[in-house]
Each structure stands twice: as C-alpha cells, then as structure tokens.
PDB file of C-alpha atoms and ligand atoms in Angstrom:
ATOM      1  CA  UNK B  16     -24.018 142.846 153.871  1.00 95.00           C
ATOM      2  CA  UNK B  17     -23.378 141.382 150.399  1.00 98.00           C
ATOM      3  CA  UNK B  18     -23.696 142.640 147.130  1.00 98.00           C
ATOM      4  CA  UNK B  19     -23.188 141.158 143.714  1.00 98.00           C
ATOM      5  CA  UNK B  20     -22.737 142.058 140.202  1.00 98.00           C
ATOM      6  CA  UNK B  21     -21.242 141.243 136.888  1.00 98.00           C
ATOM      7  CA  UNK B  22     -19.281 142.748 134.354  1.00 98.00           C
ATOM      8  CA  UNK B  23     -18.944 142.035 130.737  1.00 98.00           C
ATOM      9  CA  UNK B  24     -15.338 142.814 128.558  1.00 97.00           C
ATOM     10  CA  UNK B  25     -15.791 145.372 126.220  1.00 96.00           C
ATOM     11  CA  UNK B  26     -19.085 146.601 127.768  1.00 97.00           C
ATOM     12  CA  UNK B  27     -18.279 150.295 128.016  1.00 96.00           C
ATOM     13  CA  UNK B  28     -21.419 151.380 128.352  1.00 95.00           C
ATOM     14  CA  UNK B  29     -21.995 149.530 131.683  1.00 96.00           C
ATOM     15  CA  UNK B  30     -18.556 150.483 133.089  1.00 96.00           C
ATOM     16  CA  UNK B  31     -18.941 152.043 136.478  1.00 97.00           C
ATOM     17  CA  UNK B  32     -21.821 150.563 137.521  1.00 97.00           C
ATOM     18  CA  UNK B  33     -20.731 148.613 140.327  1.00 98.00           C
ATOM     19  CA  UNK B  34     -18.773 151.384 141.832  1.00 98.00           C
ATOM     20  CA  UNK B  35     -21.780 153.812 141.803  1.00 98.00           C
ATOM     21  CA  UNK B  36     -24.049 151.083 143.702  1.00 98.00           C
ATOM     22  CA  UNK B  37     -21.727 150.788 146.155  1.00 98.00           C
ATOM     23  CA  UNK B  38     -20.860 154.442 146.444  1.00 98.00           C
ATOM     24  CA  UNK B  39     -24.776 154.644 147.141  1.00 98.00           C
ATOM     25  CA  UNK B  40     -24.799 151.684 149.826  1.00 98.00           C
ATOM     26  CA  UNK B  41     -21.803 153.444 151.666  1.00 98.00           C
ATOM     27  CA  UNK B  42     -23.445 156.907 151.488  1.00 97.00           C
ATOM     28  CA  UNK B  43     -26.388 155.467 153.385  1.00 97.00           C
ATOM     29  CA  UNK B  44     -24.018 153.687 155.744  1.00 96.00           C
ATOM     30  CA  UNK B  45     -22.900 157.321 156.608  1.00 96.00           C
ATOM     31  CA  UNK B  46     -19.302 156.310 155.798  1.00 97.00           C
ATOM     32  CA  UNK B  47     -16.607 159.043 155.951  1.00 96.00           C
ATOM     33  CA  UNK B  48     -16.870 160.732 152.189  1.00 96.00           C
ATOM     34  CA  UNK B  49     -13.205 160.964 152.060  1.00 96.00           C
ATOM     35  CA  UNK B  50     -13.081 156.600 152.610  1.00 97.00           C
ATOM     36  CA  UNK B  51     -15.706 156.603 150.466  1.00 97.00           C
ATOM     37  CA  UNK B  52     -13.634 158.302 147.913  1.00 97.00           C
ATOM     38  CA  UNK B  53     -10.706 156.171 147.902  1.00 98.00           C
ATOM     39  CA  UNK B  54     -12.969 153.069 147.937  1.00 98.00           C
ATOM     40  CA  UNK B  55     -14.667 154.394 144.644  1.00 98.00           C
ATOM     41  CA  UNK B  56     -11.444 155.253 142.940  1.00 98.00           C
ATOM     42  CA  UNK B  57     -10.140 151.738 143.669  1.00 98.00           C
ATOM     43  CA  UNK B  58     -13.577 149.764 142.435  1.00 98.00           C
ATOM     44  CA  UNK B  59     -13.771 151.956 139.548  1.00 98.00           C
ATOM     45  CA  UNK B  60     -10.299 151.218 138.249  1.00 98.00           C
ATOM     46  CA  UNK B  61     -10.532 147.100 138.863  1.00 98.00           C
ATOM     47  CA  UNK B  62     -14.235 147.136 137.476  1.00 98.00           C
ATOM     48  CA  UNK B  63     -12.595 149.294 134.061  1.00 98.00           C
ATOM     49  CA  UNK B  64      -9.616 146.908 134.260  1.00 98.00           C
ATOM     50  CA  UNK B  65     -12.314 143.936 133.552  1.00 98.00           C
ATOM     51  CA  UNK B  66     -14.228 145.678 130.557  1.00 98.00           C
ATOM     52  CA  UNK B  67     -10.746 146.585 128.944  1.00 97.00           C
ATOM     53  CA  UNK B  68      -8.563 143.480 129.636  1.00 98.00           C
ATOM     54  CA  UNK B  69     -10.877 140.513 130.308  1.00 98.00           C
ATOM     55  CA  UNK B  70     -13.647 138.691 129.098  1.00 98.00           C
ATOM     56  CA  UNK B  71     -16.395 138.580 132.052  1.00 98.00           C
ATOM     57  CA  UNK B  72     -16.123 138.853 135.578  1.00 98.00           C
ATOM     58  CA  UNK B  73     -17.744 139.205 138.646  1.00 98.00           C
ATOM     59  CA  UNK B  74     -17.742 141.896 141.587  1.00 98.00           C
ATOM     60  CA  UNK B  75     -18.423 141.165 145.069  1.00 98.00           C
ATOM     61  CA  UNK B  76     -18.505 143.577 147.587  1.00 98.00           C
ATOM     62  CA  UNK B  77     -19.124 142.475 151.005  1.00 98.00           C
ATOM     63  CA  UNK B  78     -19.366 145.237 154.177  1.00 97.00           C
ATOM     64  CA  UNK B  79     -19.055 144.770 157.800  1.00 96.00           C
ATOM     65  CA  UNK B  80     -18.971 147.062 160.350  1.00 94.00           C
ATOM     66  CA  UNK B  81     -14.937 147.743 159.838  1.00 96.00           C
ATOM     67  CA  UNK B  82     -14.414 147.213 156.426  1.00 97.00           C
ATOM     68  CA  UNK B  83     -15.627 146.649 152.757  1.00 98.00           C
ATOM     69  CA  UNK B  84     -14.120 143.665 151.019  1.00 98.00           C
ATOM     70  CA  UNK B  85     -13.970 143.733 147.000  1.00 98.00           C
ATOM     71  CA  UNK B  86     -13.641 140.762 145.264  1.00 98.00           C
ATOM     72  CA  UNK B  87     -12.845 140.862 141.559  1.00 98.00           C
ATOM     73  CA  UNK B  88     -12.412 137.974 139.620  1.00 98.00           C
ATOM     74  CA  UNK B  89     -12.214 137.712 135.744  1.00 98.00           C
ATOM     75  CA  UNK B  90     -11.787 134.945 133.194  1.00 98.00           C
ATOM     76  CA  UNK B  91      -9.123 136.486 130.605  1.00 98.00           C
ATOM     77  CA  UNK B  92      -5.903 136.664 129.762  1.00 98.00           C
ATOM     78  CA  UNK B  93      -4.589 137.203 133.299  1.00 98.00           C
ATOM     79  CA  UNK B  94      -1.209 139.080 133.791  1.00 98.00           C
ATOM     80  CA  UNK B  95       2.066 138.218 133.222  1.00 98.00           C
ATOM     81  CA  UNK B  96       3.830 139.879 134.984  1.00 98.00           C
ATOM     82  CA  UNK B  97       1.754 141.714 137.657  1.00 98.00           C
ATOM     83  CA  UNK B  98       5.123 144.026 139.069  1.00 97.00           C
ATOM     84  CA  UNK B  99       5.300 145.553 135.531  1.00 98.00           C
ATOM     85  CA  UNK B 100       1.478 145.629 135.715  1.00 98.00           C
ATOM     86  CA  UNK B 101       1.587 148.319 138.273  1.00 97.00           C
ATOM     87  CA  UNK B 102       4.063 150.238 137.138  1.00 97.00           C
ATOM     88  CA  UNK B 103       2.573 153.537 136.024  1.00 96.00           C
ATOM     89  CA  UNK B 104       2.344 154.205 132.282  1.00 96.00           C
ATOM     90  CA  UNK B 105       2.743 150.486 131.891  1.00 97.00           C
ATOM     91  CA  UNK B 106      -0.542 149.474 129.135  1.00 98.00           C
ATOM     92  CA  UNK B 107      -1.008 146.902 126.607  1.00 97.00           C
ATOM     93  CA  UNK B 108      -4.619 148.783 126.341  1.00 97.00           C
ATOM     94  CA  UNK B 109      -6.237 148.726 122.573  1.00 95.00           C
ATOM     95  CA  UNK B 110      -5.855 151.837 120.466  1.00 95.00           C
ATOM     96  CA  UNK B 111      -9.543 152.191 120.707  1.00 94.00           C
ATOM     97  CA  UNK B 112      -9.569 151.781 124.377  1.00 95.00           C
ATOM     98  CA  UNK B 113      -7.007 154.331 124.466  1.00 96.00           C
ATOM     99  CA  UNK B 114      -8.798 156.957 122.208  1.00 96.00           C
ATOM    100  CA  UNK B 115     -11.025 156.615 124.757  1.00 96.00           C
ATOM    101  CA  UNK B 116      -8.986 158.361 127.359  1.00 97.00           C
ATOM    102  CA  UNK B 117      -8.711 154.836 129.126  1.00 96.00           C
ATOM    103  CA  UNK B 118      -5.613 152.657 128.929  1.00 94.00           C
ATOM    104  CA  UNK B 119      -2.631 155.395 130.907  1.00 96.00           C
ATOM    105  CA  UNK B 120      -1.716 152.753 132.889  1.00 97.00           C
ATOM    106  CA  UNK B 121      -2.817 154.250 135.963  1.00 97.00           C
ATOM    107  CA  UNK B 122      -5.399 152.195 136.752  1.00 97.00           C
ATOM    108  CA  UNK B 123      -3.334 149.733 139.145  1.00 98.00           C
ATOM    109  CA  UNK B 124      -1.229 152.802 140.974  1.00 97.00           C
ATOM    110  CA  UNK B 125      -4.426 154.657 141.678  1.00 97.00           C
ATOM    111  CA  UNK B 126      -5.857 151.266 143.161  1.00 98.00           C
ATOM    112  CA  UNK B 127      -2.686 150.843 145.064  1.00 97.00           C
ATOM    113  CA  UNK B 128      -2.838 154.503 146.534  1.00 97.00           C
ATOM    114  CA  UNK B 129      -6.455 154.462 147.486  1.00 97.00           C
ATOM    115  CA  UNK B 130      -6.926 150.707 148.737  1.00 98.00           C
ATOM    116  CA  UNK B 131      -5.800 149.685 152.350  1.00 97.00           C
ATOM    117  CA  UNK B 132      -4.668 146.204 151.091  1.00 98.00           C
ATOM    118  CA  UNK B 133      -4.600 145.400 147.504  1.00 98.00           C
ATOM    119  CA  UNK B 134      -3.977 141.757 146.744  1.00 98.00           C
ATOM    120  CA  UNK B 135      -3.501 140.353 142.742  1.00 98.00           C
ATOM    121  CA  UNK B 136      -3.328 136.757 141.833  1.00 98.00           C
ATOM    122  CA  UNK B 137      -3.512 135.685 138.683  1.00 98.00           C
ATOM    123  CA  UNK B 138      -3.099 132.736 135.653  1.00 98.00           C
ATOM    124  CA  UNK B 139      -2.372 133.001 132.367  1.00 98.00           C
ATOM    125  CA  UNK B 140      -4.524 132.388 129.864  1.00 98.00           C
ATOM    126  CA  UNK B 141      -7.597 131.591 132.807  1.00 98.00           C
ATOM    127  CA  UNK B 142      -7.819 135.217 134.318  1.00 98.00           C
ATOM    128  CA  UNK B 143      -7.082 137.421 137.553  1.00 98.00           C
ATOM    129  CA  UNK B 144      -8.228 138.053 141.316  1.00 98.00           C
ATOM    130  CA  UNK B 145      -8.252 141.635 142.485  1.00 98.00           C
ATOM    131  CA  UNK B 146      -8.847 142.222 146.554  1.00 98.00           C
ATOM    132  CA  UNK B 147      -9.393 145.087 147.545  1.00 98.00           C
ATOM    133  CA  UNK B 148      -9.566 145.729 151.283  1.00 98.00           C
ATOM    134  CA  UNK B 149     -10.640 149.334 153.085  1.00 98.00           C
ATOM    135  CA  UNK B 150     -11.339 149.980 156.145  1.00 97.00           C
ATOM    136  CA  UNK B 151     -14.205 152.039 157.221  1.00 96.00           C
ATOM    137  CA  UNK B 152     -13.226 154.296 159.743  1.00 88.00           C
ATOM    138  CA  UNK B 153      -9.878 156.498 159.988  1.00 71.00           C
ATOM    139  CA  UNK B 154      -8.784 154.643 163.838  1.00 58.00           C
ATOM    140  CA  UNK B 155      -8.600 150.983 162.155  1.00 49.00           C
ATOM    141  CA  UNK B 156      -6.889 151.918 158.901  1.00 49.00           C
ATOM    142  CA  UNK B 157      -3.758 149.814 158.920  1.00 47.00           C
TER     143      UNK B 157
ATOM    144  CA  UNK D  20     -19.535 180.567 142.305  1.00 96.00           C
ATOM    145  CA  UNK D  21     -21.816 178.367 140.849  1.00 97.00           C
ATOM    146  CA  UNK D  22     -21.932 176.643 137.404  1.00 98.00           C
ATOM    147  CA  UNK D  23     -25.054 179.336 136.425  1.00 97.00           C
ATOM    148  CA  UNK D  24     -22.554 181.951 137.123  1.00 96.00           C
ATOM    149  CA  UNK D  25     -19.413 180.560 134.739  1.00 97.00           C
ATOM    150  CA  UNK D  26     -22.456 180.020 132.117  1.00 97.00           C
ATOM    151  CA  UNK D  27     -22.664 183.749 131.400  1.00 94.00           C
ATOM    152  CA  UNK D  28     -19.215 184.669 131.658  1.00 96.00           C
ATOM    153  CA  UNK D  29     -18.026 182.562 129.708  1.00 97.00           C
ATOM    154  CA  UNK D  30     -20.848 182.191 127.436  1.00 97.00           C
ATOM    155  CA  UNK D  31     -20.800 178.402 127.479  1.00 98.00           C
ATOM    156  CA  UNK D  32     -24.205 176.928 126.223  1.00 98.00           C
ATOM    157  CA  UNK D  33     -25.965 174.262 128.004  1.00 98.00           C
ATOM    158  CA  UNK D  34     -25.999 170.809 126.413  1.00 98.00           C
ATOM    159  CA  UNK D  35     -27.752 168.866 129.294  1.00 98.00           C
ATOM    160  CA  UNK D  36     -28.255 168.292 132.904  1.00 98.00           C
ATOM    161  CA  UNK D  37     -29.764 171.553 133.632  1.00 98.00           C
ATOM    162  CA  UNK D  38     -30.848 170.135 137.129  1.00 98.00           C
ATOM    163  CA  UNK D  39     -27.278 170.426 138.487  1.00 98.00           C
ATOM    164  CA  UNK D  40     -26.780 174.525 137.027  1.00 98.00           C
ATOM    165  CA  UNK D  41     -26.730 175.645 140.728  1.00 98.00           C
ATOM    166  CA  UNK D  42     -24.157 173.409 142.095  1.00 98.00           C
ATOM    167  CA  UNK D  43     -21.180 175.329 143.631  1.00 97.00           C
ATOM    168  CA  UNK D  44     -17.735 175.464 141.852  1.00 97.00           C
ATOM    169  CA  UNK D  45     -14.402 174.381 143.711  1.00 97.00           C
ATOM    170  CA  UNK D  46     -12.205 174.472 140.936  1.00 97.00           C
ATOM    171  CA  UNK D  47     -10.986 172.662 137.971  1.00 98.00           C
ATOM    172  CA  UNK D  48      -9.401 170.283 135.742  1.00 98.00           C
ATOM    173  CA  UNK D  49      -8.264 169.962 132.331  1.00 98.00           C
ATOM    174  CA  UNK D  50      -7.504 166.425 131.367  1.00 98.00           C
ATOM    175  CA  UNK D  51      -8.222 163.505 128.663  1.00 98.00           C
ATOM    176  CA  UNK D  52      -7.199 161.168 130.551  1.00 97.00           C
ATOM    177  CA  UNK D  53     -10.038 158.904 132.666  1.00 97.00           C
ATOM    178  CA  UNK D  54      -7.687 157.507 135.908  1.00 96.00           C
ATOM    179  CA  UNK D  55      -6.004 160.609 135.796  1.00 97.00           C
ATOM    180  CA  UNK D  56      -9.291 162.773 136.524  1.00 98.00           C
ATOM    181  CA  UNK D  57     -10.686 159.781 138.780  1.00 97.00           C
ATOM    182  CA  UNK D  58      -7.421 160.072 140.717  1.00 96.00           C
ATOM    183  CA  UNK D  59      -6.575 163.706 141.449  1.00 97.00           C
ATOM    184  CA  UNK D  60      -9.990 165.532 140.540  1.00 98.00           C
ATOM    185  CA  UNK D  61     -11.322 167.086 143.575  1.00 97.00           C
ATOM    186  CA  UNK D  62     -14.529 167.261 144.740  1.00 96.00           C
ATOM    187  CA  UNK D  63     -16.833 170.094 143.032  1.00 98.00           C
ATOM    188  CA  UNK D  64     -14.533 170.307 140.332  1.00 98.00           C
ATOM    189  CA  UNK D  65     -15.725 171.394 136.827  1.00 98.00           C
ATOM    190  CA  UNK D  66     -14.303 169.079 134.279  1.00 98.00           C
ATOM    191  CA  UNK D  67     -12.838 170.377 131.049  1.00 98.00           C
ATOM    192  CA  UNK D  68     -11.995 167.524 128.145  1.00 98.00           C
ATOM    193  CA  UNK D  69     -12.521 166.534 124.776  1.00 98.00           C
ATOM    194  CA  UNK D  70     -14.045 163.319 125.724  1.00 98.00           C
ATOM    195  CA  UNK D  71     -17.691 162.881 124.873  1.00 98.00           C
ATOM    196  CA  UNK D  72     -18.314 159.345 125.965  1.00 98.00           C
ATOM    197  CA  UNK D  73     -20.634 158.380 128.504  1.00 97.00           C
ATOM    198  CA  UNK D  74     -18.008 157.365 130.697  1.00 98.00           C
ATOM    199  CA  UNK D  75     -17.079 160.809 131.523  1.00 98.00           C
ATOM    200  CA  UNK D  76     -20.647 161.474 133.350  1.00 98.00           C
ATOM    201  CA  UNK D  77     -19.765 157.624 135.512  1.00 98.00           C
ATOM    202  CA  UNK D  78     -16.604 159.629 136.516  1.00 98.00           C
ATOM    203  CA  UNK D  79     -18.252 163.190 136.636  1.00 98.00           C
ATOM    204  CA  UNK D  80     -21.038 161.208 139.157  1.00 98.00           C
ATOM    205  CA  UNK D  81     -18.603 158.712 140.745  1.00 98.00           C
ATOM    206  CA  UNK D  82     -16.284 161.994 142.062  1.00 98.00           C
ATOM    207  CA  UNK D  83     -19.051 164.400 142.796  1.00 98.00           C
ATOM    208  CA  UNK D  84     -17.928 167.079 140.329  1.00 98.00           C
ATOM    209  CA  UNK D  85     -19.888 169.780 139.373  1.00 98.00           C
ATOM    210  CA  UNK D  86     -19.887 169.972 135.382  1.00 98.00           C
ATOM    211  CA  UNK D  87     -18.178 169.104 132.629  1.00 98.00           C
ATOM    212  CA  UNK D  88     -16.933 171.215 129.657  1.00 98.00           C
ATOM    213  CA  UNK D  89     -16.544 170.504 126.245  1.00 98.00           C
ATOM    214  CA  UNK D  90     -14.258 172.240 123.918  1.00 98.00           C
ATOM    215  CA  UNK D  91     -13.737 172.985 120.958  1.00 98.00           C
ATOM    216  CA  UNK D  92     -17.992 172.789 120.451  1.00 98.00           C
ATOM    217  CA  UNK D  93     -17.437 169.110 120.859  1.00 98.00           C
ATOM    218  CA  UNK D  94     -20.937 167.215 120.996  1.00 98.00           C
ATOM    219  CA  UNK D  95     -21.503 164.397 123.642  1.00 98.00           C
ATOM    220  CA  UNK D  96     -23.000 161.143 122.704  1.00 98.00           C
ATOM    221  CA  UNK D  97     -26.765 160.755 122.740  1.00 98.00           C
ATOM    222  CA  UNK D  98     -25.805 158.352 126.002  1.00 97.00           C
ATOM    223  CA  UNK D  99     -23.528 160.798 127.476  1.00 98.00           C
ATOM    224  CA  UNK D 100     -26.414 163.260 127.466  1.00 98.00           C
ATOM    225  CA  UNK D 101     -28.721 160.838 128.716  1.00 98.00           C
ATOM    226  CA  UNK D 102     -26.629 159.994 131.790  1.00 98.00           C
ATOM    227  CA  UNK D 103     -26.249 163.767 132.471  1.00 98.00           C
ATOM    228  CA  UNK D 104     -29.621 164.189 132.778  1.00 98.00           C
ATOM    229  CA  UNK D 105     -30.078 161.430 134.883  1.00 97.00           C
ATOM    230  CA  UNK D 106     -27.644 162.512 137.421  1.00 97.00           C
ATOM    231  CA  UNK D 107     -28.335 166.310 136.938  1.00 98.00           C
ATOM    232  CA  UNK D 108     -24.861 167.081 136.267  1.00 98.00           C
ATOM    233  CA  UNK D 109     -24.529 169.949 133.444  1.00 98.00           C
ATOM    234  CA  UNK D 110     -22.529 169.328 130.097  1.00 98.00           C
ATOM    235  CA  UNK D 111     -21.472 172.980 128.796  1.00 98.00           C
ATOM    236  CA  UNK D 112     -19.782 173.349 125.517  1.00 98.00           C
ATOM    237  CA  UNK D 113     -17.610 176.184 124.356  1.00 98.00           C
ATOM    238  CA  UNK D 114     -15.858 176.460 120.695  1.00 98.00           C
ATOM    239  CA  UNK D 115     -12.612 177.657 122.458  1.00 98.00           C
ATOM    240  CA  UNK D 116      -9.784 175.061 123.088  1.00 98.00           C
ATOM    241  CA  UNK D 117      -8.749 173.939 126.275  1.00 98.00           C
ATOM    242  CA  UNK D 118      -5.907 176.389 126.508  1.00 98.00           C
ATOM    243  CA  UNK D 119      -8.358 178.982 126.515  1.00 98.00           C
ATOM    244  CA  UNK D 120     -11.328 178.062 128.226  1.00 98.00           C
ATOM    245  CA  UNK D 121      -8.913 176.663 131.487  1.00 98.00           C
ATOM    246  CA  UNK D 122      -7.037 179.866 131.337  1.00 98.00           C
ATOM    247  CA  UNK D 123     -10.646 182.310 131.281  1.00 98.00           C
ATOM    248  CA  UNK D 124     -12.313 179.702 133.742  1.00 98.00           C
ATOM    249  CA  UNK D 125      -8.799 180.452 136.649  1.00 97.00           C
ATOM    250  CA  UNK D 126      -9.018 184.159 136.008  1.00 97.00           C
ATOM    251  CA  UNK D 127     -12.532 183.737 137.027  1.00 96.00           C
ATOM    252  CA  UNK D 128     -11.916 181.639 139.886  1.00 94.00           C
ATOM    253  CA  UNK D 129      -9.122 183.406 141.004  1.00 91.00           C
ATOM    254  CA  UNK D 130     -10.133 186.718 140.631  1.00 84.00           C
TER     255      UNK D 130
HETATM  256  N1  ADP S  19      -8.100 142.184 134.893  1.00 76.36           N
HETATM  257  C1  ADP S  19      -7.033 142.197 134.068  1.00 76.36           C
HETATM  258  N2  ADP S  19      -6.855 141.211 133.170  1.00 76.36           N
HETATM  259  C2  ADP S  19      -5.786 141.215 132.326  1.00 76.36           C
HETATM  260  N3  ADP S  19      -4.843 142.161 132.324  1.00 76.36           N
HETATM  261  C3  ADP S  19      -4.964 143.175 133.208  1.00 76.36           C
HETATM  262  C4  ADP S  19      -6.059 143.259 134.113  1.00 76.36           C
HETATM  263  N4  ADP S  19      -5.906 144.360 134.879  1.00 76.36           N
HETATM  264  C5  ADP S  19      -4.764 144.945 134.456  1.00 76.36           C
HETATM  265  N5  ADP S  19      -4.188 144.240 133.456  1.00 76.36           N
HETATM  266  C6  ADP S  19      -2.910 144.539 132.765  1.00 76.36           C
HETATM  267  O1  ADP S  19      -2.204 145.514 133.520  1.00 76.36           O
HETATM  268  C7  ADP S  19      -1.977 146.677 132.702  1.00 76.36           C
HETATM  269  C8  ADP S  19      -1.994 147.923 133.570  1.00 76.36           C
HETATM  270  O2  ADP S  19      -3.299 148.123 134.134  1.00 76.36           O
HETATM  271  P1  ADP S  19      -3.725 149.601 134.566  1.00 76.36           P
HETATM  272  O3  ADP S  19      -2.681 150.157 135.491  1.00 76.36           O
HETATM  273  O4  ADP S  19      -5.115 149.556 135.066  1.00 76.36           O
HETATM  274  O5  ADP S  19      -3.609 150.430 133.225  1.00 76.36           O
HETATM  275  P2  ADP S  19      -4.577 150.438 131.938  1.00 76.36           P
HETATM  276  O6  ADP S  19      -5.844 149.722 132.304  1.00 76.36           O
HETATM  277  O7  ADP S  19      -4.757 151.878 131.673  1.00 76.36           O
HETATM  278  O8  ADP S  19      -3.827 149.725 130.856  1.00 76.36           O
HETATM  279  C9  ADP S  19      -3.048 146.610 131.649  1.00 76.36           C
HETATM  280  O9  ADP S  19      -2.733 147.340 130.502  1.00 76.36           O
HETATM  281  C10 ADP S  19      -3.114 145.093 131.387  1.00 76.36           C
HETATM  282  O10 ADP S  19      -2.041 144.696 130.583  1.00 76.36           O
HETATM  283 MG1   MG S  20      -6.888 150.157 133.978  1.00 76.36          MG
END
C-alpha cells in the first residue's frame, strides 16, 4: 500500500495532516495502538519539521505487512550539521514559529525515540531526506 | 471521571466540541510546548495550555486525548474551534492560570 501527500513551508494550518491519514489507514490495519503511537509521533514531527524549516516537500508512506516506510523529502535549506540537529533544545526555529509553542528542538529526539530506524541525508542549500522505518508488530522490531 | 464531570467542578465553560463531553479522563498535562505534549502526553489526557492555535486540536486528535483547557479565559481561533468540532474533542476555558487549574484538576483526580 502507498500513500502520498504534500506539504507546503509555512502552511500551519495544514500541519498534521499526513500523520492523521495515516494514523487512520493503520487503525483500520488493526495495528498495535501503542506502534501506532510512536509511528504518529515520528510523522508528526518530520511533517512539522517541513512547514517550519523548508519550502515544500513531499510525504510518502508506503505499508507492507511488517513495516511502514516514511519518506520525507524537502527542497530547503537542508541541515548543516545534522548531529547538532538532534541534539535536544538545539533550534534555529523563527520567533513566530516559536510563539507558537513549536521550535523546542525536540522534534528530531522524539523522532529518534519513537522510530525503529531513522535515517537523515541532506544538502545545503537543495533540502533534506527523512526515513523513517517502524515495524509493525512487537516480534520484528529490531 | 469523565470530561462532563471536571465541567462542573471546576466550573470550566464549554467553548466547542461538545460531542467528545463524555470521554473518560486519564490524567493530565500542563505544557506550551507542541513536541513536548506530542511526546510524553498519554493517552486520555486532558490538555491544559495557553495555546489557541489549531494545531493544538492536530495534536489533541493525533494522541487521542480527551480535552483541552484554556487558561486564563484564553479564546481559541475560529479554526481551532472548527477542528474541535470536527473531531468532537471539547475545548474548556477557565479564567484561572495554569498553576491553579492543574493543581484543582490533581486534587480531583487524585482524590
Ligand atoms: N527539514 C528540515 N529542513 C531544514 N532544517 C531542518 C529540518 N528539520 C530539522 N531542521 C533543523 O534542525 C533543527 C532541530 O529540529 P527539531 O529537533 O525538529 O527542532 P525544532 O523543529 O523545534 O527546531 C531545526 O531547528 C532546524 O534547524
Ligand atoms: Mg521540529
């Protein structure tokens, strides 16, 4: 199964859309709520990272029967340096973004704790690749 | 306890989602801080903030919870509302500050 969607920077209002289709999708799939969870968290945070950091991206999520791979890939200002990325607290997040209540800098750690495998590439200046890999039931978690 | 029940004890007024005022309560959490709710909120939670964007019901939906509180008689944005309504998830509004309402809302819980 493969689903598709697209985000926009700065598009606030959208933010979170992606995450709650495919909370619904793995709801129906009768996937463990607590996976679920922990999926969610993770999507949520890389789909927010997009609106707040980049200029557009796109989302792919694609499920099999073990897994759910997320593909996130943005064009924006990519990272520099993607280890002091995911330190916690670490933000270069706009005032307004941060009145907000967004921009802690606990977006990356929380994707870190709740993905299986979370995988960053990315350029400067062209944008960033987020994969996010979970697997689906508790036995195959690696 | 359910979110009807905190309602009249703690004579919070209903700003939306009235659909959602029987959902049961499992506790709560005070925080302005979006990750920091989407990472350590549990389940059934009521959530008490200042925020009054609509990104607080994505949260409030994407983590199950079962209302949100605004203090200090706050007022959410005409979207906010919207998407509470939507996902029949109640927005309740006290004048107290968070301080206070947290601290009523655990004697209740706990007591
Ligand atoms: N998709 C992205 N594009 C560009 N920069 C990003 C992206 N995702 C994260 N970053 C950078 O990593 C920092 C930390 O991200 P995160 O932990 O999610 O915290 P926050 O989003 O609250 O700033 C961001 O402030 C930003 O500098
Ligand atoms: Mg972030």
């Amino acid at each position: 199964m493969e689903f598709n969607f697209t985000v926009t920077g700065g598009d606030f209002i959208s933010a979170g859309h992606a995450s709650s289709e495919v909370k619904k999708v793995l709801q129906k799939l009768n996937v463990d709520p607590k996976i679920t969870r922990r999926i969610v968290v993770a999507l949520y945070e890389a789909e927010v990272n997009i609106v707040a950091h980049a200029y557009s991206g796109t989302i792919k999520a694609s499920i099999d029967t073990e897994k759910i791979t997320l593909v996130l890939d943005d064009e924006g200002p990519g990272i520099p340096s993607i280890e002091q990325a995911m330190q916690e607290g670490f933000s270069t997040a706009s005032e307004k973004v941060r009145e907000m209540g967004f921009g802690a800098g606990m977006g990356l750690p929380n994707m870190s704790k709740n993905a299986d495998e979370l995988n960053i590439t990315s350029d400067v200046n062209k944008g960033t690749r987020v994969e996010i890999i979970t697997w689906l039931n508790n036995k195959a978690k690696a | 306890m359910t979110v009807n029940d905190i309602i009249t004890k703690l004579n919070l007024s209903v700003l939306g989602g009235e659909q959602g005022l029987k959902k049961e309560i499992s506790g709560a959490y005070t925080c302005d801080l979006l990750s920091d709710v989407m990472g350590n909120v549990d389940d059934g939670n009521i959530w008490i903030t200042l925020q009054t964007h609509k990104n607080v019901m994505a949260i409030a939906s994407l983590r199950d919870l079962s209302a949100v509180i605004l203090v200090k008689g706050l007022q959410p944005d005409a979207d906010m509302l919207e998407k509470a309504n939507e996902e029949g998830i109640p927005v309740l509004s006290t004048n107290e500050q968070a301080f206070e309402i947290s601290g009523k809302l655990f004697q209740l819980i706990h007591s």
